[in-house]
mmCIF file of C-alpha atoms in Angstrom:
data_model
loop_
_atom_site.group_PDB
_atom_site.id
_atom_site.type_symbol
_atom_site.label_atom_id
_atom_site.label_comp_id
_atom_site.label_asym_id
_atom_site.label_seq_id
_atom_site.Cartn_x
_atom_site.Cartn_y
_atom_site.Cartn_z
ATOM 1 C CA MET K 34 28.807 -84.696 -6.368
ATOM 2 C CA LEU K 35 25.874 -85.846 -4.237
ATOM 3 C CA LEU K 36 23.056 -87.722 -5.949
ATOM 4 C CA LYS K 37 19.769 -85.867 -5.557
ATOM 5 C CA LEU K 38 16.492 -87.449 -6.608
ATOM 6 C CA VAL K 39 14.635 -84.238 -5.775
ATOM 7 C CA PRO K 40 15.606 -81.056 -7.688
ATOM 8 C CA GLU K 41 17.436 -78.419 -5.657
ATOM 9 C CA ASN K 42 14.730 -75.758 -5.995
ATOM 10 C CA THR K 43 11.763 -78.028 -5.222
ATOM 11 C CA PHE K 44 9.240 -76.421 -2.889
ATOM 12 C CA ILE K 45 5.957 -78.268 -2.388
ATOM 13 C CA LYS K 46 3.341 -76.771 -0.088
ATOM 14 C CA PHE K 47 2.638 -79.987 1.811
ATOM 15 C CA ILE K 48 0.912 -78.209 4.690
ATOM 16 C CA ASN K 49 -1.758 -76.935 2.296
ATOM 17 C CA PHE K 50 -2.866 -80.556 1.815
ATOM 18 C CA ARG K 51 -3.081 -81.354 5.524
ATOM 19 C CA LYS K 52 -6.896 -81.357 5.721
ATOM 20 C CA PHE K 53 -7.108 -83.736 2.781
ATOM 21 C CA ALA K 54 -4.454 -85.919 4.436
ATOM 22 C CA TYR K 55 -6.381 -85.935 7.733
ATOM 23 C CA VAL K 56 -9.574 -87.039 5.980
ATOM 24 C CA PHE K 57 -7.744 -89.663 3.913
ATOM 25 C CA SER K 58 -5.959 -91.074 6.962
ATOM 26 C CA LEU K 59 -9.165 -91.120 8.995
ATOM 27 C CA MET K 60 -10.922 -93.047 6.211
ATOM 28 C CA MET K 61 -8.037 -95.527 6.065
ATOM 29 C CA ILE K 62 -8.102 -96.012 9.847
ATOM 30 C CA VAL K 63 -11.874 -96.595 9.838
ATOM 31 C CA ALA K 64 -11.436 -99.095 6.991
ATOM 32 C CA ALA K 65 -8.637 -100.850 8.914
ATOM 33 C CA PHE K 66 -10.835 -101.211 12.005
ATOM 34 C CA GLY K 67 -13.729 -102.392 9.847
ATOM 35 C CA LEU K 68 -11.574 -105.064 8.215
ATOM 36 C CA TYR K 69 -10.157 -106.170 11.554
ATOM 37 C CA PHE K 70 -13.539 -106.608 13.252
ATOM 38 C CA SER K 71 -15.283 -108.117 10.203
ATOM 39 C CA LYS K 72 -12.543 -110.257 8.694
ATOM 40 C CA GLY K 73 -9.965 -110.544 11.451
ATOM 41 C CA LEU K 74 -6.328 -111.557 11.037
ATOM 42 C CA ASN K 75 -4.867 -114.732 9.614
ATOM 43 C CA PHE K 76 -2.952 -115.722 12.739
ATOM 44 C CA GLY K 77 -0.057 -118.103 12.228
ATOM 45 C CA ILE K 78 0.850 -121.080 14.361
ATOM 46 C CA ASP K 79 2.680 -118.762 16.780
ATOM 47 C CA PHE K 80 -0.674 -117.250 17.782
ATOM 48 C CA GLU K 81 -3.202 -119.941 16.830
ATOM 49 C CA GLY K 82 -1.255 -122.911 18.142
ATOM 50 C CA GLY K 83 -0.179 -125.931 16.126
ATOM 51 C CA ILE K 84 2.465 -128.560 15.554
ATOM 52 C CA MET K 85 6.139 -127.959 14.809
ATOM 53 C CA VAL K 86 8.405 -130.678 13.422
ATOM 54 C CA GLU K 87 12.144 -130.085 13.036
ATOM 55 C CA ILE K 88 14.066 -132.434 10.745
ATOM 56 C CA GLY K 89 17.632 -132.764 9.497
ATOM 57 C CA THR K 90 18.668 -133.954 6.018
ATOM 58 C CA GLU K 91 21.874 -135.353 4.546
ATOM 59 C CA GLU K 92 21.790 -133.017 1.553
ATOM 60 C CA VAL K 93 20.584 -129.441 1.173
ATOM 61 C CA ALA K 94 16.799 -129.619 1.435
ATOM 62 C CA ASP K 95 14.540 -128.571 -1.438
ATOM 63 C CA ILE K 96 12.078 -126.429 0.509
ATOM 64 C CA GLY K 97 9.716 -125.993 -2.430
ATOM 65 C CA LYS K 98 9.486 -129.733 -3.073
ATOM 66 C CA ILE K 99 8.874 -130.492 0.609
ATOM 67 C CA ARG K 100 6.152 -127.844 0.751
ATOM 68 C CA SER K 101 4.356 -129.132 -2.364
ATOM 69 C CA THR K 102 4.553 -132.739 -1.121
ATOM 70 C CA LEU K 103 3.055 -131.873 2.266
ATOM 71 C CA SER K 104 0.365 -129.722 0.653
ATOM 72 C CA GLU K 105 -1.032 -132.860 -0.984
ATOM 73 C CA LEU K 106 -1.925 -134.233 2.470
ATOM 74 C CA ASP K 107 -4.726 -131.667 2.925
ATOM 75 C CA LEU K 108 -3.487 -130.670 6.359
ATOM 76 C CA GLY K 109 -4.426 -127.032 5.946
ATOM 77 C CA ASP K 110 -1.838 -124.276 6.071
ATOM 78 C CA VAL K 111 1.617 -125.897 6.013
ATOM 79 C CA LYS K 112 4.723 -123.765 6.549
ATOM 80 C CA VAL K 113 8.168 -125.078 5.588
ATOM 81 C CA GLN K 114 11.362 -123.087 6.076
ATOM 82 C CA GLU K 115 15.079 -123.477 6.630
ATOM 83 C CA PHE K 116 16.005 -123.393 10.282
ATOM 84 C CA GLY K 117 19.475 -121.897 10.575
ATOM 85 C CA ASP K 118 21.207 -124.339 8.220
ATOM 86 C CA PRO K 119 20.133 -125.422 4.681
ATOM 87 C CA LYS K 120 20.037 -129.000 5.998
ATOM 88 C CA ASP K 121 17.760 -128.092 8.910
ATOM 89 C CA VAL K 122 14.061 -127.786 8.102
ATOM 90 C CA LEU K 123 11.210 -126.583 10.297
ATOM 91 C CA ILE K 124 7.702 -127.746 9.392
ATOM 92 C CA ARG K 125 4.685 -126.017 10.934
ATOM 93 C CA LEU K 126 1.260 -127.649 10.789
ATOM 94 C CA GLU K 127 -2.195 -126.728 12.005
ATOM 95 C CA TYR K 128 -4.045 -128.850 14.520
ATOM 96 C CA GLN K 129 -6.287 -131.290 12.643
ATOM 97 C CA GLU K 130 -9.822 -131.942 13.823
ATOM 98 C CA GLY K 131 -10.352 -135.628 14.554
ATOM 99 C CA MET K 132 -6.622 -136.430 14.496
ATOM 100 C CA THR K 133 -4.074 -136.644 17.284
ATOM 101 C CA VAL K 134 -0.668 -134.984 17.062
ATOM 102 C CA ASP K 135 0.970 -138.394 16.596
ATOM 103 C CA GLN K 136 -1.332 -139.209 13.686
ATOM 104 C CA VAL K 137 -0.515 -135.924 11.948
ATOM 105 C CA VAL K 138 3.233 -136.421 12.416
ATOM 106 C CA GLU K 139 2.975 -140.000 11.126
ATOM 107 C CA LYS K 140 1.317 -138.792 7.908
ATOM 108 C CA VAL K 141 4.183 -136.337 7.460
ATOM 109 C CA ARG K 142 6.757 -139.073 8.039
ATOM 110 C CA GLU K 143 5.150 -141.260 5.374
ATOM 111 C CA VAL K 144 5.499 -138.730 2.539
ATOM 112 C CA LEU K 145 8.725 -136.884 3.397
ATOM 113 C CA PRO K 146 10.970 -139.566 1.788
ATOM 114 C CA ASP K 147 9.300 -138.690 -1.535
ATOM 115 C CA ALA K 148 10.596 -135.115 -1.246
ATOM 116 C CA ILE K 149 13.968 -135.673 0.439
ATOM 117 C CA GLU K 150 16.856 -137.801 -0.730
ATOM 118 C CA GLY K 151 18.901 -139.669 1.849
ATOM 119 C CA GLU K 152 18.328 -140.203 5.524
ATOM 120 C CA ILE K 153 15.970 -137.975 7.490
ATOM 121 C CA SER K 154 16.511 -137.327 11.189
ATOM 122 C CA TYR K 155 13.521 -136.183 13.244
ATOM 123 C CA ARG K 156 14.992 -133.885 15.873
ATOM 124 C CA ARG K 157 11.976 -132.647 17.733
ATOM 125 C CA THR K 158 8.210 -132.402 17.642
ATOM 126 C CA GLU K 159 6.526 -129.647 19.631
ATOM 127 C CA THR K 160 3.013 -128.360 20.042
ATOM 128 C CA VAL K 161 2.018 -124.762 20.699
ATOM 129 C CA GLY K 162 -1.083 -124.733 22.888
ATOM 130 C CA SER K 163 -3.764 -122.071 23.237
ATOM 131 C CA THR K 164 -2.328 -120.798 26.540
ATOM 132 C CA VAL K 165 1.095 -120.176 25.005
ATOM 133 C CA SER K 166 -0.551 -118.548 21.979
ATOM 134 C CA GLU K 167 -2.509 -116.146 24.195
ATOM 135 C CA GLU K 168 0.689 -115.224 26.029
ATOM 136 C CA LEU K 169 2.472 -114.553 22.732
ATOM 137 C CA ILE K 170 -0.370 -112.313 21.571
ATOM 138 C CA SER K 171 -0.380 -110.302 24.810
ATOM 139 C CA ASP K 172 3.428 -110.065 24.798
ATOM 140 C CA GLY K 173 3.397 -108.855 21.185
ATOM 141 C CA ILE K 174 0.801 -106.171 21.944
ATOM 142 C CA MET K 175 2.755 -105.094 25.019
ATOM 143 C CA ALA K 176 5.973 -104.849 22.973
ATOM 144 C CA VAL K 177 4.313 -102.461 20.508
ATOM 145 C CA ILE K 178 2.765 -100.360 23.305
ATOM 146 C CA LEU K 179 6.081 -100.115 25.166
ATOM 147 C CA ALA K 180 7.888 -99.132 21.964
ATOM 148 C CA ILE K 181 5.426 -96.313 21.286
ATOM 149 C CA GLY K 182 5.605 -95.233 24.944
ATOM 150 C CA ALA K 183 9.402 -95.110 24.769
ATOM 151 C CA VAL K 184 9.128 -93.002 21.617
ATOM 152 C CA LEU K 185 6.843 -90.542 23.404
ATOM 153 C CA ILE K 186 9.330 -90.133 26.266
ATOM 154 C CA TYR K 187 12.306 -89.812 23.894
ATOM 155 C CA ILE K 188 10.691 -87.157 21.693
ATOM 156 C CA TRP K 189 9.342 -85.307 24.716
ATOM 157 C CA LEU K 190 12.802 -85.082 26.266
ATOM 158 C CA ARG K 191 14.575 -84.222 23.024
ATOM 159 C CA PHE K 192 12.058 -81.695 21.701
ATOM 160 C CA GLU K 193 8.804 -80.472 23.281
ATOM 161 C CA TRP K 194 5.546 -82.183 24.212
ATOM 162 C CA GLN K 195 3.923 -81.059 20.951
ATOM 163 C CA PHE K 196 6.575 -82.942 18.972
ATOM 164 C CA GLY K 197 6.049 -86.024 21.136
ATOM 165 C CA MET K 198 2.306 -85.914 20.528
ATOM 166 C CA GLY K 199 2.804 -85.582 16.772
ATOM 167 C CA ALA K 200 5.271 -88.483 16.644
ATOM 168 C CA VAL K 201 3.031 -90.830 18.649
ATOM 169 C CA ILE K 202 -0.049 -90.006 16.556
ATOM 170 C CA ALA K 203 1.962 -90.759 13.406
ATOM 171 C CA LEU K 204 3.246 -94.070 14.833
ATOM 172 C CA VAL K 205 -0.201 -95.223 15.980
ATOM 173 C CA HIS K 206 -1.468 -94.307 12.507
ATOM 174 C CA ASP K 207 1.234 -96.484 10.913
ATOM 175 C CA VAL K 208 0.575 -99.476 13.188
ATOM 176 C CA ILE K 209 -3.197 -99.387 12.609
ATOM 177 C CA LEU K 210 -2.810 -99.183 8.830
ATOM 178 C CA THR K 211 -0.293 -102.043 8.859
ATOM 179 C CA ILE K 212 -2.706 -104.261 10.791
ATOM 180 C CA GLY K 213 -5.440 -103.255 8.344
ATOM 181 C CA MET K 214 -3.222 -104.279 5.432
ATOM 182 C CA PHE K 215 -2.722 -107.740 6.957
ATOM 183 C CA SER K 216 -6.451 -108.098 7.496
ATOM 184 C CA LEU K 217 -7.176 -107.075 3.892
ATOM 185 C CA THR K 218 -4.576 -109.301 2.236
ATOM 186 C CA GLY K 219 -4.918 -112.312 4.527
ATOM 187 C CA LEU K 220 -1.143 -112.578 4.964
ATOM 188 C CA GLU K 221 -0.122 -114.661 7.955
ATOM 189 C CA PHE K 222 0.198 -112.627 11.136
ATOM 190 C CA ASN K 223 2.902 -114.154 13.320
ATOM 191 C CA LEU K 224 5.863 -113.240 15.505
ATOM 192 C CA SER K 225 7.872 -112.035 12.509
ATOM 193 C CA THR K 226 5.009 -109.627 11.790
ATOM 194 C CA ILE K 227 5.347 -108.187 15.304
ATOM 195 C CA ALA K 228 9.063 -107.763 14.605
ATOM 196 C CA ALA K 229 8.174 -105.979 11.353
ATOM 197 C CA ILE K 230 5.766 -103.633 13.154
ATOM 198 C CA LEU K 231 8.443 -102.747 15.711
ATOM 199 C CA THR K 232 10.875 -102.106 12.846
ATOM 200 C CA ILE K 233 8.278 -99.900 11.132
ATOM 201 C CA VAL K 234 7.928 -97.922 14.368
ATOM 202 C CA GLY K 235 11.687 -97.347 14.378
ATOM 203 C CA TYR K 236 11.838 -96.426 10.698
ATOM 204 C CA SER K 237 8.886 -94.045 10.870
ATOM 205 C CA LEU K 238 10.330 -92.442 14.004
ATOM 206 C CA ASN K 239 13.655 -91.895 12.252
ATOM 207 C CA ASP K 240 11.915 -90.141 9.356
ATOM 208 C CA THR K 241 9.897 -88.025 11.764
ATOM 209 C CA VAL K 242 12.915 -87.029 13.873
ATOM 210 C CA VAL K 243 14.782 -85.856 10.758
ATOM 211 C CA VAL K 244 11.874 -83.557 9.873
ATOM 212 C CA TYR K 245 11.481 -82.400 13.477
ATOM 213 C CA ASP K 246 15.190 -81.607 13.740
ATOM 214 C CA ARG K 247 14.913 -79.346 10.711
ATOM 215 C CA ILE K 248 11.771 -77.722 12.106
ATOM 216 C CA ARG K 249 13.572 -76.967 15.364
ATOM 217 C CA GLU K 250 16.537 -75.475 13.475
ATOM 218 C CA ASN K 251 14.254 -73.332 11.338
ATOM 219 C CA LEU K 252 12.310 -72.127 14.381
ATOM 220 C CA LYS K 253 15.531 -70.468 15.542
ATOM 221 C CA LYS K 254 16.606 -69.397 12.068
ATOM 222 C CA PHE K 255 13.374 -67.841 10.772
ATOM 223 C CA ARG K 256 11.741 -66.058 13.689
ATOM 224 C CA LYS K 257 9.405 -63.992 11.504
ATOM 225 C CA LYS K 258 8.209 -66.743 9.183
ATOM 226 C CA PRO K 259 4.600 -67.918 9.732
ATOM 227 C CA MET K 260 4.366 -71.465 11.053
ATOM 228 C CA PRO K 261 2.759 -73.085 7.954
ATOM 229 C CA GLU K 262 5.507 -71.664 5.736
ATOM 230 C CA LEU K 263 8.192 -72.793 8.171
ATOM 231 C CA LEU K 264 6.799 -76.344 8.233
ATOM 232 C CA ASN K 265 6.683 -76.437 4.434
ATOM 233 C CA LEU K 266 10.276 -75.237 4.288
ATOM 234 C CA SER K 267 11.433 -77.855 6.795
ATOM 235 C CA ILE K 268 9.735 -80.739 4.974
ATOM 236 C CA ASN K 269 11.188 -79.653 1.639
ATOM 237 C CA ASP K 270 14.633 -79.271 3.195
ATOM 238 C CA THR K 271 14.609 -82.970 4.118
ATOM 239 C CA LEU K 272 12.645 -84.256 1.112
ATOM 240 C CA SER K 273 15.672 -85.398 -0.888
ATOM 241 C CA ARG K 274 17.003 -87.374 2.063
ATOM 242 C CA THR K 275 13.565 -88.901 2.729
ATOM 243 C CA VAL K 276 13.083 -90.030 -0.877
ATOM 244 C CA MET K 277 16.606 -91.434 -1.154
ATOM 245 C CA THR K 278 16.349 -93.387 2.113
ATOM 246 C CA SER K 279 12.924 -94.783 1.260
ATOM 247 C CA LEU K 280 13.949 -95.813 -2.253
ATOM 248 C CA THR K 281 17.143 -97.599 -1.227
ATOM 249 C CA THR K 282 15.326 -99.403 1.591
ATOM 250 C CA LEU K 283 12.554 -100.475 -0.791
ATOM 251 C CA ILE K 284 15.099 -101.967 -3.194
ATOM 252 C CA ALA K 285 16.499 -104.169 -0.428
ATOM 253 C CA LEU K 286 13.027 -105.143 0.808
ATOM 254 C CA ALA K 287 11.847 -105.993 -2.710
ATOM 255 C CA SER K 288 14.737 -108.442 -2.984
ATOM 256 C CA LEU K 289 13.694 -110.034 0.308
ATOM 257 C CA PHE K 290 10.066 -110.213 -0.800
ATOM 258 C CA PHE K 291 10.699 -111.883 -4.160
ATOM 259 C CA LEU K 292 13.810 -113.936 -3.348
ATOM 260 C CA GLY K 293 13.717 -114.495 0.407
ATOM 261 C CA GLY K 294 11.257 -117.368 0.448
ATOM 262 C CA GLU K 295 7.987 -117.924 2.236
ATOM 263 C CA GLY K 296 9.521 -117.788 5.702
ATOM 264 C CA ILE K 297 10.048 -113.999 5.562
ATOM 265 C CA HIS K 298 7.318 -113.157 3.048
ATOM 266 C CA GLY K 299 5.042 -111.600 5.649
ATOM 267 C CA PHE K 300 7.899 -109.684 7.266
ATOM 268 C CA SER K 301 9.102 -108.167 3.981
ATOM 269 C CA ALA K 302 5.530 -107.338 2.882
ATOM 270 C CA ALA K 303 4.892 -105.543 6.170
ATOM 271 C CA MET K 304 8.152 -103.629 5.854
ATOM 272 C CA ILE K 305 7.426 -102.529 2.272
ATOM 273 C CA TRP K 306 4.012 -101.284 3.353
ATOM 274 C CA GLY K 307 5.592 -99.650 6.393
ATOM 275 C CA ILE K 308 8.051 -97.675 4.264
ATOM 276 C CA PHE K 309 5.167 -96.114 2.348
ATOM 277 C CA VAL K 310 2.966 -95.316 5.348
ATOM 278 C CA GLY K 311 5.947 -94.216 7.454
ATOM 279 C CA THR K 312 7.143 -91.778 4.800
ATOM 280 C CA TYR K 313 3.590 -90.521 4.264
ATOM 281 C CA SER K 314 2.937 -90.014 7.975
ATOM 282 C CA SER K 315 6.211 -88.176 8.631
ATOM 283 C CA ILE K 316 5.280 -85.624 5.951
ATOM 284 C CA PHE K 317 1.476 -85.388 6.115
ATOM 285 C CA ILE K 318 0.745 -86.321 9.744
ATOM 286 C CA ALA K 319 3.691 -85.738 12.094
ATOM 287 C CA ALA K 320 4.615 -82.283 10.760
ATOM 288 C CA PRO K 321 1.135 -80.784 10.132
ATOM 289 C CA ILE K 322 -0.101 -82.045 13.516
ATOM 290 C CA LEU K 323 2.154 -79.403 15.100
ATOM 291 C CA LEU K 324 -0.308 -76.785 13.874
ATOM 292 C CA TRP K 325 -3.182 -78.679 15.457
ATOM 293 C CA VAL K 326 -1.443 -78.927 18.850
ATOM 294 C CA GLU K 327 -0.470 -75.262 18.498
ATOM 295 C CA LEU K 328 3.306 -75.399 18.526
ATOM 296 C CA ARG K 329 4.307 -71.836 19.314
ATOM 297 C CA ARG K 330 7.297 -69.571 19.292
ATOM 298 C CA ASP K 331 7.584 -65.795 19.149
ATOM 299 C CA GLU K 332 4.926 -64.458 16.830
ATOM 300 C CA PRO K 333 6.380 -62.944 13.648
ATOM 301 C CA ASP K 334 6.755 -59.202 13.744
ATOM 302 C CA THR K 335 4.694 -57.936 10.822
ATOM 303 C CA SER K 336 5.501 -54.261 11.282
ATOM 304 C CA PRO K 337 7.053 -52.468 8.273
ATOM 305 C CA GLU K 338 10.274 -51.954 10.232
ATOM 306 C CA ALA K 339 10.724 -55.659 10.891
ATOM 307 C CA GLY K 340 10.723 -56.861 7.308
ATOM 308 C CA VAL K 341 10.340 -60.524 6.379
ATOM 309 C CA ASP K 342 12.614 -63.518 6.016
ATOM 310 C CA VAL K 343 13.925 -63.817 2.497
ATOM 311 C CA ILE K 344 16.391 -66.671 2.920
ATOM 312 C CA PRO K 345 15.553 -69.252 0.246
ATOM 313 C CA PRO K 346 14.793 -72.882 1.156
ATOM 314 C CA GLN K 347 17.870 -74.912 2.035
ATOM 315 C CA LYS K 348 18.046 -78.393 0.559
ATOM 316 C CA GLY K 349 19.629 -81.434 2.121
ATOM 317 C CA SER K 350 19.230 -82.968 5.542
#
């Protein structure tokens, strides 16, 4: 017996709420832009530049103790994380005004023995300059643009141009709201955040394609059904699958968020947010937008001889 979180006979008229959803999404997008231009993003060392120190320890390193010890140096935002192996530690530091890189590293060397037992090997010290940071920012933006462009081509080839337009609008919506969330919360925006945004694009696209597949099937199956009713039917057909997928993914991401450590905190937070906005956009943006772009098929025959479709909604995906 299949587990269903949504009752078999559920039929919610999502399309009836499309105007409210458009207004709500527009307000959220305006707020996201406002936050971005007024508050900006908390760029990490990847984008701002800084100092990276990789060390090796004899025993498994206590990341929390190292982080608290370095925080006492008043060196600004200090990031400490495992680097592949529990005995490999990567320390990220901000540039310090009035101090050279060597002076900053020396201060770190002085206090690390208080947090680490045994011998410490200093494997490498690197600096990320402004030029490299600018390249990383432009490369990250280009990666997101190329991903959305690839989505447009894929949907266009698989469905019709109206579906491609709806999918891209939904994805741009998700990316903007995710950036707005980072601006609001002040979470560090780094390369792992770009990876999270690309993952959100993939997840949201998957949700949207499932709904679009059902819409395409129902376009052939219910040739007399008005378009708003057909869209409602298609969304409800896939609702159980959407809820189940989102819930199980959220459980895994919650574990990463609370237990995964600071190194992936921003990534997991972005993904959790992305699950919500991706699910929302696939239902309230991607599907209803097909009415706005005037997706058409044979108009329903409303003559008395033609009758109407009476096949009840089909559940499942």
